[in-house]
Coordinates of C-alpha atoms in Angstrom, one line a residue:
Chain D
D122 CA 12.4 -3.8 -5.7
V123 CA 9.4 -1.4 -5.2
K124 CA 8.0 -1.4 -1.4
V125 CA 5.3 -0.3 0.6
T126 CA 6.4 -0.7 4.3
Q127 CA 4.0 -1.0 7.3
S128 CA 5.9 0.0 10.5
S129 CA 4.3 -2.7 12.8
R130 CA 3.2 -6.2 11.8
Y131 CA 1.6 -7.2 14.8
L132 CA 0.2 -4.8 17.8
V133 CA -1.6 -5.5 20.9
K134 CA -3.2 -2.4 22.6
R135 CA -5.4 -1.4 25.3
T136 CA -8.9 0.1 24.9
G137 CA -8.6 3.9 25.0
E138 CA -4.9 4.0 24.0
K139 CA -3.7 6.2 21.1
V140 CA -2.5 4.0 18.2
F141 CA -0.2 5.0 15.3
L142 CA 0.2 2.9 12.2
E143 CA 2.9 4.2 9.8
C144 CA 3.3 3.4 6.1
V145 CA 6.1 4.4 3.8
Q146 CA 6.4 3.8 0.2
D147 CA 9.5 4.3 -2.3
M148 CA 7.8 4.6 -5.4
D149 CA 7.0 8.4 -5.4
H150 CA 3.4 7.6 -5.7
E151 CA 0.8 10.4 -5.3
N152 CA -2.1 8.1 -4.0
M153 CA -1.9 6.4 -0.6
F154 CA -4.7 4.7 1.0
W155 CA -5.4 3.0 4.5
Y156 CA -8.0 -0.1 4.4
R157 CA -9.0 -2.5 7.0
Q158 CA -9.8 -6.1 6.2
D159 CA -12.4 -8.2 8.2
P160 CA -13.6 -11.7 7.3
G161 CA -16.5 -11.7 5.0
L162 CA -16.4 -7.9 4.6
G163 CA -13.3 -7.6 2.2
L164 CA -11.3 -4.4 2.0
R165 CA -12.9 -1.3 3.2
L166 CA -11.4 2.3 2.7
I167 CA -10.8 4.2 5.9
Y168 CA -9.0 7.3 4.4
F169 CA -7.0 8.1 1.3
S170 CA -4.6 10.9 0.3
Y171 CA -3.8 12.0 -3.3
D172 CA -1.2 14.5 -2.4
V173 CA 0.9 15.8 0.5
K174 CA -1.4 17.3 3.3
M175 CA -4.5 16.2 1.5
K176 CA -6.9 13.6 2.8
E177 CA -10.3 12.3 1.9
K178 CA -12.6 10.2 4.0
G179 CA -13.3 6.7 2.9
D180 CA -16.4 4.5 3.7
I181 CA -15.4 4.0 7.4
P182 CA -13.5 7.1 8.8
E183 CA -15.2 7.1 12.3
G184 CA -12.6 6.7 15.1
Y185 CA -9.5 7.3 12.6
S186 CA -7.6 10.1 11.5
V187 CA -4.7 10.5 9.2
S188 CA -1.5 12.4 8.4
R189 CA 0.5 13.0 5.4
E190 CA 3.2 15.4 5.9
K191 CA 5.7 14.0 3.5
K192 CA 4.9 12.4 0.1
E193 CA 6.3 9.1 1.0
R194 CA 4.8 8.6 4.5
F195 CA 0.9 8.2 5.3
S196 CA 0.0 7.6 8.8
L197 CA -3.2 6.1 10.3
I198 CA -4.1 7.3 14.0
L199 CA -6.8 5.5 16.2
E200 CA -7.4 8.5 18.7
S201 CA -8.8 6.1 21.4
A202 CA -8.8 2.5 20.4
S203 CA -11.7 0.3 20.8
T204 CA -12.3 -3.4 20.8
N205 CA -14.3 -3.1 17.4
Q206 CA -11.2 -1.7 15.8
T207 CA -9.5 -5.1 16.1
S208 CA -8.5 -5.9 12.6
M209 CA -6.0 -6.2 9.8
Y210 CA -4.9 -2.8 8.5
L211 CA -3.5 -2.6 4.9
C212 CA -1.7 0.4 3.4
A213 CA -1.5 0.8 -0.3
S214 CA 0.0 3.3 -2.8
S215 CA -0.6 3.9 -6.5
P216 CA 0.1 6.6 -9.2
P217 CA -2.8 8.9 -10.0
K218 CA -4.7 6.8 -12.5
G219 CA -4.6 3.6 -10.6
Y220 CA -2.7 1.6 -13.2
T221 CA -0.7 -0.1 -10.5
I222 CA -1.2 -0.6 -6.8
Y223 CA 1.2 -1.9 -4.1
F224 CA 0.2 -3.2 -0.8
G225 CA 2.1 -3.4 2.5
E226 CA 2.2 -6.5 4.4
G227 CA -0.6 -5.6 6.7
S228 CA -0.7 -4.7 10.5
W229 CA -2.6 -7.2 12.8
L230 CA -4.2 -4.8 15.6
T231 CA -5.7 -6.4 18.6
V232 CA -7.4 -4.0 20.9
V233 CA -8.1 -5.6 24.5
Chain K
K186 CA -24.7 -1.9 -2.9
N187 CA -21.5 -3.5 -4.1
E188 CA -19.6 -1.7 -7.0
V189 CA -17.7 -4.9 -7.7
E190 CA -19.3 -8.4 -7.3
Q191 CA -17.2 -11.7 -7.4
S192 CA -18.1 -15.1 -7.9
P193 CA -17.8 -17.8 -6.6
Q194 CA -17.1 -16.7 -3.0
N195 CA -15.4 -20.0 -2.2
L196 CA -13.9 -22.6 -4.6
T197 CA -12.4 -26.1 -4.0
A198 CA -10.5 -27.8 -6.9
Q199 CA -8.4 -30.8 -7.5
E200 CA -4.9 -30.4 -8.7
G201 CA -4.9 -30.0 -12.4
E202 CA -8.3 -28.6 -13.0
F203 CA -9.1 -25.6 -14.9
I204 CA -10.5 -22.8 -12.7
T205 CA -12.6 -19.5 -13.5
I206 CA -13.1 -16.7 -11.2
N207 CA -15.5 -14.2 -12.3
C208 CA -15.9 -10.3 -11.6
S209 CA -18.5 -7.9 -12.5
Y210 CA -18.6 -4.1 -11.8
S211 CA -21.1 -1.4 -12.0
V212 CA -18.8 1.8 -12.2
G213 CA -17.0 3.4 -14.9
I214 CA -13.3 2.3 -14.7
S215 CA -10.0 3.0 -16.2
A216 CA -8.2 -0.1 -14.9
L217 CA -9.2 -3.5 -13.4
H218 CA -6.7 -5.4 -11.3
W219 CA -6.7 -9.0 -10.2
L220 CA -5.1 -9.4 -6.8
Q221 CA -3.9 -12.5 -4.8
Q222 CA -3.5 -12.8 -1.0
H223 CA -2.1 -15.9 0.6
P224 CA -3.1 -16.5 4.2
G225 CA -1.5 -14.1 6.7
G226 CA 0.1 -12.3 3.8
G227 CA 0.0 -9.2 2.0
I228 CA -1.7 -8.5 -1.3
V229 CA 0.0 -8.6 -4.6
S230 CA -1.2 -7.4 -8.1
L231 CA -1.4 -10.3 -10.7
F232 CA -2.7 -8.4 -13.5
M233 CA -3.8 -4.9 -14.5
L234 CA -6.3 -5.1 -17.4
S235 CA -7.9 -2.0 -19.3
S236 CA -8.9 -3.9 -22.3
G237 CA -8.5 -7.4 -23.8
K238 CA -6.6 -10.4 -22.4
K239 CA -3.5 -10.9 -20.4
K240 CA -1.5 -14.2 -19.8
H241 CA 1.3 -14.9 -17.2
G242 CA 2.2 -18.5 -17.2
R243 CA -0.7 -20.5 -16.2
L244 CA -2.9 -17.4 -15.4
I245 CA -5.1 -15.7 -17.9
A246 CA -7.2 -12.7 -17.3
T247 CA -9.7 -11.2 -19.7
I248 CA -12.0 -8.1 -19.7
N249 CA -15.2 -7.2 -21.6
I250 CA -15.5 -3.5 -21.1
Q251 CA -19.1 -3.4 -22.8
E252 CA -20.3 -6.0 -20.5
K253 CA -18.5 -4.7 -17.4
H254 CA -17.1 -8.2 -16.8
S255 CA -13.8 -9.7 -16.3
S256 CA -12.7 -13.4 -15.6
L257 CA -9.4 -14.8 -14.3
H258 CA -8.6 -18.3 -15.3
I259 CA -6.0 -20.9 -13.9
T260 CA -5.0 -23.6 -16.0
A261 CA -3.6 -26.7 -14.5
S262 CA -4.1 -25.6 -11.0
H263 CA -1.6 -26.4 -8.2
P264 CA -1.8 -26.4 -4.4
R265 CA 0.4 -23.4 -4.5
D266 CA -2.5 -21.4 -6.2
S267 CA -4.5 -21.7 -3.1
A268 CA -5.1 -18.1 -1.9
V269 CA -7.9 -15.4 -1.8
Y270 CA -8.3 -13.9 -5.4
I271 CA -9.5 -10.2 -5.3
C272 CA -10.9 -8.1 -8.2
A273 CA -10.4 -4.5 -7.8
V274 CA -11.2 -1.5 -10.2
W275 CA -10.0 2.0 -10.5
N276 CA -13.0 4.1 -10.8
T277 CA -12.9 7.1 -12.9
G278 CA -13.8 9.2 -9.8
N279 CA -10.4 8.3 -8.5
Q280 CA -10.7 5.4 -5.9
F281 CA -10.4 1.7 -6.0
Y282 CA -13.3 -0.5 -5.4
F283 CA -12.8 -4.1 -4.3
G284 CA -14.8 -7.3 -4.5
T285 CA -14.9 -9.3 -1.4
G286 CA -12.6 -11.9 -2.6
T287 CA -12.7 -15.8 -3.8
S288 CA -11.2 -18.2 -1.6
L289 CA -9.6 -20.9 -3.6
T290 CA -8.4 -24.3 -2.2
V291 CA -6.5 -26.7 -4.5
I292 CA -6.3 -30.1 -3.1
P293 CA -3.5 -32.5 -4.3

């Protein structure tokens, strides 16, 4: 059974904290993505990576960074969490031409 | 500007009704996905289309590449079909674009 696993389902963090969201996939996919999902706004791309150590900014990269040191793992980092980063974060992976896509279960982050 | 537009945004149906959700896109694509998200849950892919039509049980998806349009049909709808349905396209520029989703509620 193919899997994208996100490390934390629910997190509550304080303003200014550094937050790490981890994502691991077991399908040997080249592409990995981080999205945030907010009511009425749909899925918005934060960063994506098409290979180890490669990363590309998406539509809303401000306040976020990413790391991909191994093919199976893609981490999202909030350097200094703010309340406007309260959201659901979804990790996804796909092969190069996007013929399949798999999502993690999502991480609900609340910043207080 | 939205590369992917879905309609309707919200849909309420009686159990047993035939349902259609539409998706139009403005970019070149190599694949189109219909995704399903249950409340509080992750997202799963129902179909991938690059041409023509696919059928899984009561779900049918079609795509017209020339018109840049796809439809998802649900026959004999059931309350367990209640979910958000999202259209996603893989752009030939190497990223996914998503519609904002259609929230479907099927009433018993």
